[in-house]
Short mmCIF file of C-alpha atoms and ligand atoms in Angstrom, two decimals:
data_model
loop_
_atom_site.label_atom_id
_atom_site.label_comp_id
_atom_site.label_asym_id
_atom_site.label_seq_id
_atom_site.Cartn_x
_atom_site.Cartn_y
_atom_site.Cartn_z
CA UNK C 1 0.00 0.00 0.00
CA UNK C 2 1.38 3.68 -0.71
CA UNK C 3 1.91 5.60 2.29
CA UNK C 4 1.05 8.78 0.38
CA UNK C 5 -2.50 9.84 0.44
CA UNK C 6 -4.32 12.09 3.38
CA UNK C 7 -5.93 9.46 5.70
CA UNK C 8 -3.25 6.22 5.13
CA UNK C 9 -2.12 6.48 8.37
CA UNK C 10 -4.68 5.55 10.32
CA UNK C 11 -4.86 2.23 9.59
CA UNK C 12 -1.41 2.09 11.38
CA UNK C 13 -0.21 1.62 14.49
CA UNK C 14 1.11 5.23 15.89
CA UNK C 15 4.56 3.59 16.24
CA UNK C 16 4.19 2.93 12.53
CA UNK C 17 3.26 6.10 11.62
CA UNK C 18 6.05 8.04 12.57
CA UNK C 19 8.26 5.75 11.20
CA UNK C 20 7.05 6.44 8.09
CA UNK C 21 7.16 9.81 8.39
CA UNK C 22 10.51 9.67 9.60
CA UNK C 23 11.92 7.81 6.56
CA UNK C 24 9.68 10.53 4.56
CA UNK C 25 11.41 13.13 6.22
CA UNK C 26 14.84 11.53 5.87
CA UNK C 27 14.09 10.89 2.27
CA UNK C 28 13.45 14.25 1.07
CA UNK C 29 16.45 15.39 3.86
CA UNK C 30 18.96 13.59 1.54
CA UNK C 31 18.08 14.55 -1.43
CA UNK C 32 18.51 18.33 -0.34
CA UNK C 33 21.40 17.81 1.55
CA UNK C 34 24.33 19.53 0.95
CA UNK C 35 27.36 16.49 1.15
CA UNK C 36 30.45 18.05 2.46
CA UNK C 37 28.33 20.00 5.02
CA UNK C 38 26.42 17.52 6.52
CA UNK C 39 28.53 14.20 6.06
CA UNK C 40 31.94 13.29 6.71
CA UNK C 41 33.77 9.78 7.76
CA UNK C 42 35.39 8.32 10.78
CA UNK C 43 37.69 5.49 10.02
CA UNK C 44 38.69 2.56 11.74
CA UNK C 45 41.58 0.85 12.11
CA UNK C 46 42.70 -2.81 11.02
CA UNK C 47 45.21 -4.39 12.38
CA UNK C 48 48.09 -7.10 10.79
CA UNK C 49 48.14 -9.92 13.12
CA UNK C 50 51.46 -10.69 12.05
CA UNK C 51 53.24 -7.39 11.62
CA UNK C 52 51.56 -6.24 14.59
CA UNK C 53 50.79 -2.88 13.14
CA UNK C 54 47.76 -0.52 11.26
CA UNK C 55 48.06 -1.16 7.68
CA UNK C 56 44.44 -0.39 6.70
CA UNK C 57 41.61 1.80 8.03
CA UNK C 58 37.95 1.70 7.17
CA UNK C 59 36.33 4.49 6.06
CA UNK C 60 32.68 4.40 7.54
CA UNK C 61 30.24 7.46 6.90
CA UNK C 62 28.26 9.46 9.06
CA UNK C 63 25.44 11.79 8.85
CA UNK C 64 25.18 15.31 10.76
CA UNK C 65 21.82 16.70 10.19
CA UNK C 66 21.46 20.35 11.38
CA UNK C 67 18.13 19.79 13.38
CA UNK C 68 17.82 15.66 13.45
CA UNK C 69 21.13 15.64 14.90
CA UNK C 70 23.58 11.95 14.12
CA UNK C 71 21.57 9.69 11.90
CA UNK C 72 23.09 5.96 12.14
CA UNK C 73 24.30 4.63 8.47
CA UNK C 74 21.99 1.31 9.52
CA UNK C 75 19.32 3.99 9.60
CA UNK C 76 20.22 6.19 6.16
CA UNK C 77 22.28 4.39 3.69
CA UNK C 78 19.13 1.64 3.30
CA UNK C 79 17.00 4.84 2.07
CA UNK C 80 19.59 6.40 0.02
CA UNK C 81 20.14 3.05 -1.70
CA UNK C 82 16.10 3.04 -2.18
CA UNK C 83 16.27 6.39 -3.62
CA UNK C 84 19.36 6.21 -5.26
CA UNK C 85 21.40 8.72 -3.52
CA UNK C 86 23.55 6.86 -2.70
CA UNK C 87 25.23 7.48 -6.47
CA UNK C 88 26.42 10.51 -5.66
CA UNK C 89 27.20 9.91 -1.83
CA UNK C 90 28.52 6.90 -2.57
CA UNK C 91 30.65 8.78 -4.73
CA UNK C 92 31.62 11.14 -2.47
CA UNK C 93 32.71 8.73 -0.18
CA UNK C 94 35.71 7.60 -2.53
CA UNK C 95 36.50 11.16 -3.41
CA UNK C 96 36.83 12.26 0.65
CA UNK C 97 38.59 8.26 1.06
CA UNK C 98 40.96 9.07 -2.08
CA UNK C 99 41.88 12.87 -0.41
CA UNK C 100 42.44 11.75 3.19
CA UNK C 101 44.52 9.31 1.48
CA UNK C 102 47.20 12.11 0.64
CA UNK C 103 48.00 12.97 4.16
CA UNK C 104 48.50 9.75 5.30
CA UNK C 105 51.82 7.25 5.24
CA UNK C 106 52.35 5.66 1.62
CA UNK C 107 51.90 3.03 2.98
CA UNK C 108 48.61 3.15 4.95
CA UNK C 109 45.56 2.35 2.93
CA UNK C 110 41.46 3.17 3.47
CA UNK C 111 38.87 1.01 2.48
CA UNK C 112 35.94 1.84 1.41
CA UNK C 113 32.56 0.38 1.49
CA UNK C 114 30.35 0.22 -1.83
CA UNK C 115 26.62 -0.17 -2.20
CA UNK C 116 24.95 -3.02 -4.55
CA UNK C 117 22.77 -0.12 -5.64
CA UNK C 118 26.34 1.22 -7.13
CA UNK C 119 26.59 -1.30 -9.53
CA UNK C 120 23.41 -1.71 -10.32
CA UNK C 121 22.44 2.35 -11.18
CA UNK C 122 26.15 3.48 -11.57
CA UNK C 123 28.69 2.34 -13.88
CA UNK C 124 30.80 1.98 -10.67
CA UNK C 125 34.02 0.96 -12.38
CA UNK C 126 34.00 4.28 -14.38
CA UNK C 127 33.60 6.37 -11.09
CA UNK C 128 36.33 4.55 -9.41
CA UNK C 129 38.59 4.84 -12.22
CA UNK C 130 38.30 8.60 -12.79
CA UNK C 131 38.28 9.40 -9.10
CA UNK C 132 41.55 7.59 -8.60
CA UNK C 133 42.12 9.69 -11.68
CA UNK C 134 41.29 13.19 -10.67
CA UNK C 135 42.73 12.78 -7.36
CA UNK C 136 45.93 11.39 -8.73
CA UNK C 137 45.23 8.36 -6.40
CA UNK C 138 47.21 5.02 -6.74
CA UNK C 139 44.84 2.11 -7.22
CA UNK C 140 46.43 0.01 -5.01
CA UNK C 141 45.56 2.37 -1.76
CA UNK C 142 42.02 2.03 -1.89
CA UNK C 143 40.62 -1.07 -1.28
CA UNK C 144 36.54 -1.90 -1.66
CA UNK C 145 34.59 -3.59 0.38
CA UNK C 146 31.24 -5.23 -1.06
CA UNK C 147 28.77 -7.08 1.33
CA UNK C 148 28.09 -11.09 -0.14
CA UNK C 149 24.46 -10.09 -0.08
CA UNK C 150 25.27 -8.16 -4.04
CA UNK C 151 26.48 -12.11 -5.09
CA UNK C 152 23.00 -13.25 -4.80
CA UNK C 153 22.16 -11.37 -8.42
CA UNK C 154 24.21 -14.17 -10.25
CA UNK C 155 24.79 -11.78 -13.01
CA UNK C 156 27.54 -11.27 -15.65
CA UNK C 157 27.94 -7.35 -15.55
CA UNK C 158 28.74 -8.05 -12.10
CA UNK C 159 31.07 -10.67 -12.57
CA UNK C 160 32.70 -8.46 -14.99
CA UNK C 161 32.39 -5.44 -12.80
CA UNK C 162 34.21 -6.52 -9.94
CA UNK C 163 36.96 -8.07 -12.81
CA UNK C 164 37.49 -4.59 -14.06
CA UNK C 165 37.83 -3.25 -10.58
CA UNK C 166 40.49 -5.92 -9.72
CA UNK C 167 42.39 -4.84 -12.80
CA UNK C 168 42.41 -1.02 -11.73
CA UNK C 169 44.62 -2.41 -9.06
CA UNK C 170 42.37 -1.76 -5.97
CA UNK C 171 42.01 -4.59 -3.87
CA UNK C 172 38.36 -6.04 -3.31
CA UNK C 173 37.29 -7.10 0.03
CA UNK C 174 34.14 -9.27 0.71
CA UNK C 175 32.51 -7.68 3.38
CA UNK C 176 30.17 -9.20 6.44
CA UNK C 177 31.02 -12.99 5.24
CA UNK C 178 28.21 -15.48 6.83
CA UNK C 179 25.55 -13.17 7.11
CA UNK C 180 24.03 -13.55 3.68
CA UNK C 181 22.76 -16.37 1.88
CA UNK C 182 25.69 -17.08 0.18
CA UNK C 183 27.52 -20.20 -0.67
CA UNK C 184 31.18 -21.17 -0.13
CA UNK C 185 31.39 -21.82 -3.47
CA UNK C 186 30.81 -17.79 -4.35
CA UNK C 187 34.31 -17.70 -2.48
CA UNK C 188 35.54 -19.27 -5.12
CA UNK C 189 33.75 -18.32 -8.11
CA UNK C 190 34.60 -14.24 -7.42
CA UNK C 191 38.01 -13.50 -7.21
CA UNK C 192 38.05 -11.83 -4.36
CA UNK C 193 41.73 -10.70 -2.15
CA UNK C 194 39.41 -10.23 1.46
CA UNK C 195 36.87 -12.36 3.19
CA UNK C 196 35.56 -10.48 6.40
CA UNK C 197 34.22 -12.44 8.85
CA UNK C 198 31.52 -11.20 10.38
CA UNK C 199 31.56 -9.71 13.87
CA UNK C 200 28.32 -12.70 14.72
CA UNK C 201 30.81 -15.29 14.27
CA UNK C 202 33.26 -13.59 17.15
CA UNK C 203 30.85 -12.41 19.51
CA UNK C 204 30.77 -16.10 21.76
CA UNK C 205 34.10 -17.71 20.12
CA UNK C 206 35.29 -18.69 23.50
CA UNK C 207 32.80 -19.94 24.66
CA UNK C 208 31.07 -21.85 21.69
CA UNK C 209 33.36 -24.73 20.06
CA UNK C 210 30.73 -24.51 17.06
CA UNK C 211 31.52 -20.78 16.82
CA UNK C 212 35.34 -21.54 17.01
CA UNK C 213 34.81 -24.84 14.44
CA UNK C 214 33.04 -21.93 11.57
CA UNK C 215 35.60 -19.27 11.92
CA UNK C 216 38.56 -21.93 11.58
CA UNK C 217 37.08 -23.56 8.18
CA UNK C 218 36.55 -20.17 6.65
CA UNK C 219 39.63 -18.87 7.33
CA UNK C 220 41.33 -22.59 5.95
CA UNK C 221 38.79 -22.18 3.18
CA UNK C 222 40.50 -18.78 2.70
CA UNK C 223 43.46 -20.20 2.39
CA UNK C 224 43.34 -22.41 0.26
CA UNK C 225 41.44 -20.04 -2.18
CA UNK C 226 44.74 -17.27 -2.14
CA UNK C 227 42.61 -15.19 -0.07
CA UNK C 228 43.59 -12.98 3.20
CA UNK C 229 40.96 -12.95 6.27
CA UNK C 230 40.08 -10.33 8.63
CA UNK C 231 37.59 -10.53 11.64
CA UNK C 232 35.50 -8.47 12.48
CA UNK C 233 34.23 -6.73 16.03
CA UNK C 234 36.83 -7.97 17.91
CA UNK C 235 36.21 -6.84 21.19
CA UNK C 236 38.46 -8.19 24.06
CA UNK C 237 41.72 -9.99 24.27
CA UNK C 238 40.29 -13.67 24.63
CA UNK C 239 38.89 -13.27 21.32
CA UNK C 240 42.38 -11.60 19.60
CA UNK C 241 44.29 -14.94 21.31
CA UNK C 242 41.71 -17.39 19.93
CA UNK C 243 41.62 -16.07 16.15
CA UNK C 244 45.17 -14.77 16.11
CA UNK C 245 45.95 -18.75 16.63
CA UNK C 246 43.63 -19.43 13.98
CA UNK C 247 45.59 -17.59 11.55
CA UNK C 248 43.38 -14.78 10.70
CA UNK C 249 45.30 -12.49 8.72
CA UNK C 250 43.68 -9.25 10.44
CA UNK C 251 41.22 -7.88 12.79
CA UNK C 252 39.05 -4.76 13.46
CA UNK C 253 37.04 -3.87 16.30
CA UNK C 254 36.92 -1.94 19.89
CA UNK C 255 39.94 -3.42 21.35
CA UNK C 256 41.77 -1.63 18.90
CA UNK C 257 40.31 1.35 18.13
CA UNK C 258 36.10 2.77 17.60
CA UNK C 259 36.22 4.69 14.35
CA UNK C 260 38.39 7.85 14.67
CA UNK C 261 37.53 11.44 13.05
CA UNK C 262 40.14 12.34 10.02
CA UNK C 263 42.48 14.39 12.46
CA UNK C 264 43.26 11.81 14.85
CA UNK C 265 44.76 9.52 12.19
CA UNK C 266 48.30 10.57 12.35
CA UNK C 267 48.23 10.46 15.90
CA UNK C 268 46.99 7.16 16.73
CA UNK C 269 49.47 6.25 14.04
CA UNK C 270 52.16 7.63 15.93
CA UNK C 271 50.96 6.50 19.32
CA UNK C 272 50.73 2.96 17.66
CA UNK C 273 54.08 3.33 16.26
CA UNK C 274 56.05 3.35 19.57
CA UNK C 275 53.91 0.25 21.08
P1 C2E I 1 30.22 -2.57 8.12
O1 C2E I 1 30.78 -2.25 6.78
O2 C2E I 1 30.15 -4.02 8.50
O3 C2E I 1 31.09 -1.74 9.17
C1 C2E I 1 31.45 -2.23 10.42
C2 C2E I 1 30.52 -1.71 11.50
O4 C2E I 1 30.84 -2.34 12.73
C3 C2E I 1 30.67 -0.22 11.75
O5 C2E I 1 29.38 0.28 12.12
C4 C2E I 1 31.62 -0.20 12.94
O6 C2E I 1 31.55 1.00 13.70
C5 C2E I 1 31.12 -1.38 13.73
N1 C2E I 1 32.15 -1.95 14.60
C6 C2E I 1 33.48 -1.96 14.41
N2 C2E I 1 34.11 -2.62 15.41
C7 C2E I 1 33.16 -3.05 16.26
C8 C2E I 1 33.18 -3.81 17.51
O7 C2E I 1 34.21 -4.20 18.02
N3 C2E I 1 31.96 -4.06 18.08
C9 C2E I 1 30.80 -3.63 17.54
N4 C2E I 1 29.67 -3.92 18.18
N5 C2E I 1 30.74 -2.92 16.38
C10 C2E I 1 31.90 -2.63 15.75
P2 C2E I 1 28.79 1.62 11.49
O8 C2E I 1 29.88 2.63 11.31
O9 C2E I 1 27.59 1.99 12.29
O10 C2E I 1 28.33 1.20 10.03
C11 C2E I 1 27.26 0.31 9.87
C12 C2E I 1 27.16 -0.15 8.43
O11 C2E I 1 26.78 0.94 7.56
C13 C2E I 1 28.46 -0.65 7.85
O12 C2E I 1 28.72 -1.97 8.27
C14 C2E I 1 28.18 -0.56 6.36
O13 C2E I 1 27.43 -1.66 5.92
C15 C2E I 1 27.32 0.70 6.30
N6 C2E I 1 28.19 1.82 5.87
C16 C2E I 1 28.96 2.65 6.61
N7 C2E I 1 29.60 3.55 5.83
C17 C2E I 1 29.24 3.28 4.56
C18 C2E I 1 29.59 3.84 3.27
O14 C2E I 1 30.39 4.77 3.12
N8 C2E I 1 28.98 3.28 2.17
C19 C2E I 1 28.12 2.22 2.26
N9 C2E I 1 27.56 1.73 1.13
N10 C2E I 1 27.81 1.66 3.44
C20 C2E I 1 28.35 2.17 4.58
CA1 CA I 2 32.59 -2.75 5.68
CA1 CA I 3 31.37 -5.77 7.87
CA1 CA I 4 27.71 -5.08 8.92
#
């Protein structure tokens, strides 16, 4: 049923209501909003398990609406792939990823994450290519991330898509492994360079051998495969022991580090550094 017309609301609960008329609201909000006023990114770190040290950081964006205050991406980047803005914010993401780049280490890299909705309503290869381009951006700096859930449209462009992106010379990163309906054998079909395990498969590791049994045949099946794992939501020490004996390649989460604004970079860098 539309939710447009005088009157539709009644036949919903109140709760329901202003839901609606908060995604309405939010809706129309992003289209008018004005990018590098009201968003900006916080990055994360990830960490090499082996090297012991920051080689990556996630970018992850965040919305500052003057008069709704901090909107949650779990909140606004569903309705901005529904509308398709995310195109252009999507977009600006790499462009604010690819700058931030240039006053950081040469050899720190930011990931990025990219929408289905990107390939799907943007010729997302060409918009990574000439950003990398205009900001005079080596390839091999940003990395993507894609969620498996894009994998379930078996297609060819897609196929060929992430291909092409390879080829550019970024790497490609498949994000929130295990969540999706996915099958191992995508793994293995999609060249990828990154499986991230999903922060659901960490969360009781110690304490669940079935937990434990998952997270040590993905990252074996990662292995085998030529591909590099990183865990997700790491959160205390326990869990860094268990998966660092695993063999997990590199992990992200709160023990480390909560996503940082831009100008704490260099120092957490530096405090990380002397550790
Ligand atoms: P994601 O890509 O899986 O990002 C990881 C999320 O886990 C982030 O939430 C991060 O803050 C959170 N996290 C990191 N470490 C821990 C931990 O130890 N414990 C817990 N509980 N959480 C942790 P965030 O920033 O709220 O982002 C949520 C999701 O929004 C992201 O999940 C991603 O799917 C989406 N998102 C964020 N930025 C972008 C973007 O620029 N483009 C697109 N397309 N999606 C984005
Ligand atoms: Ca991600
Ligand atoms: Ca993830
Ligand atoms: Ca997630």
């Amino acid at each position: 049923a539309k939710a447009d017309g005088r009157g539709v609301y009644r036949f919903y609960e109140p709760d329901m209501n202003k839901r609606l008329q908060r995604r309405r609201t939010l809706e129309t909000e992003l289209r008018a909003a004005n990018l590098d006023e009201q968003f900006y990114l916080v990055f994360q770190p990830i960490i090499d398990l082996d090297a012991n040290k920051v080689t990556t950081f996630e970018a992850l964006l965040r919305w500052r609406h003057p008069v709704h205050g901090e909107v949650s991406p779990d909140e606004f980047i569903p309705i901005a792939e529904d509308t398709g803005a995310i195109v252009p914010l999507g977009e600006w993401v790499l462009r604010q990823v690819c700058l931030e780049l240039k006053s950081l280490p040469e050899s720190i890299c930011i990931a990025a994450n990219l929408s289905p909705m990107q390939f799907k309503r943007d010729d997302i290869v060409e918009t990574v290519a000439r950003v990398l381009v205009e900001t005079d951006t080596p390839a091999h700096r940003l990395e993507l991330e894609i969620t498996e859930t894009l994998l379930l449209e078996d297609n060819r462009k897609l196929h060929v898509d992430l291909k092409r992106l390879r080829k550019l010379g970024s790497r490609i990163s498949l994000d929130d492994f295990g969540t999706g309906y996915s099958s191992l054998s995508y793994l293995q079909r999609f060249a990828f360079d990154k499986v991230k395990i999903d922060r659901l498969f960490i969360k009781d590791i110690a304490k669940s051998a079935d937990q434990a049994a998952i997270v040590q045949t993905i990252v074996n099946l990662a292995f085998t495969l030529g591909m590099t794992t990183v865990v997700e939501g790491v959160e205390t020490e326990e869990q860094l022991r268990i998966i660092r004996a695993m063999g997990c390649d590199e992990a992200q989460g709160h023990l480390f580090s909560k996503p940082i604004p831009s100008d704490a970079i260099v120092g957490y860098l530096a405090e990380h550094e002397r550790k």
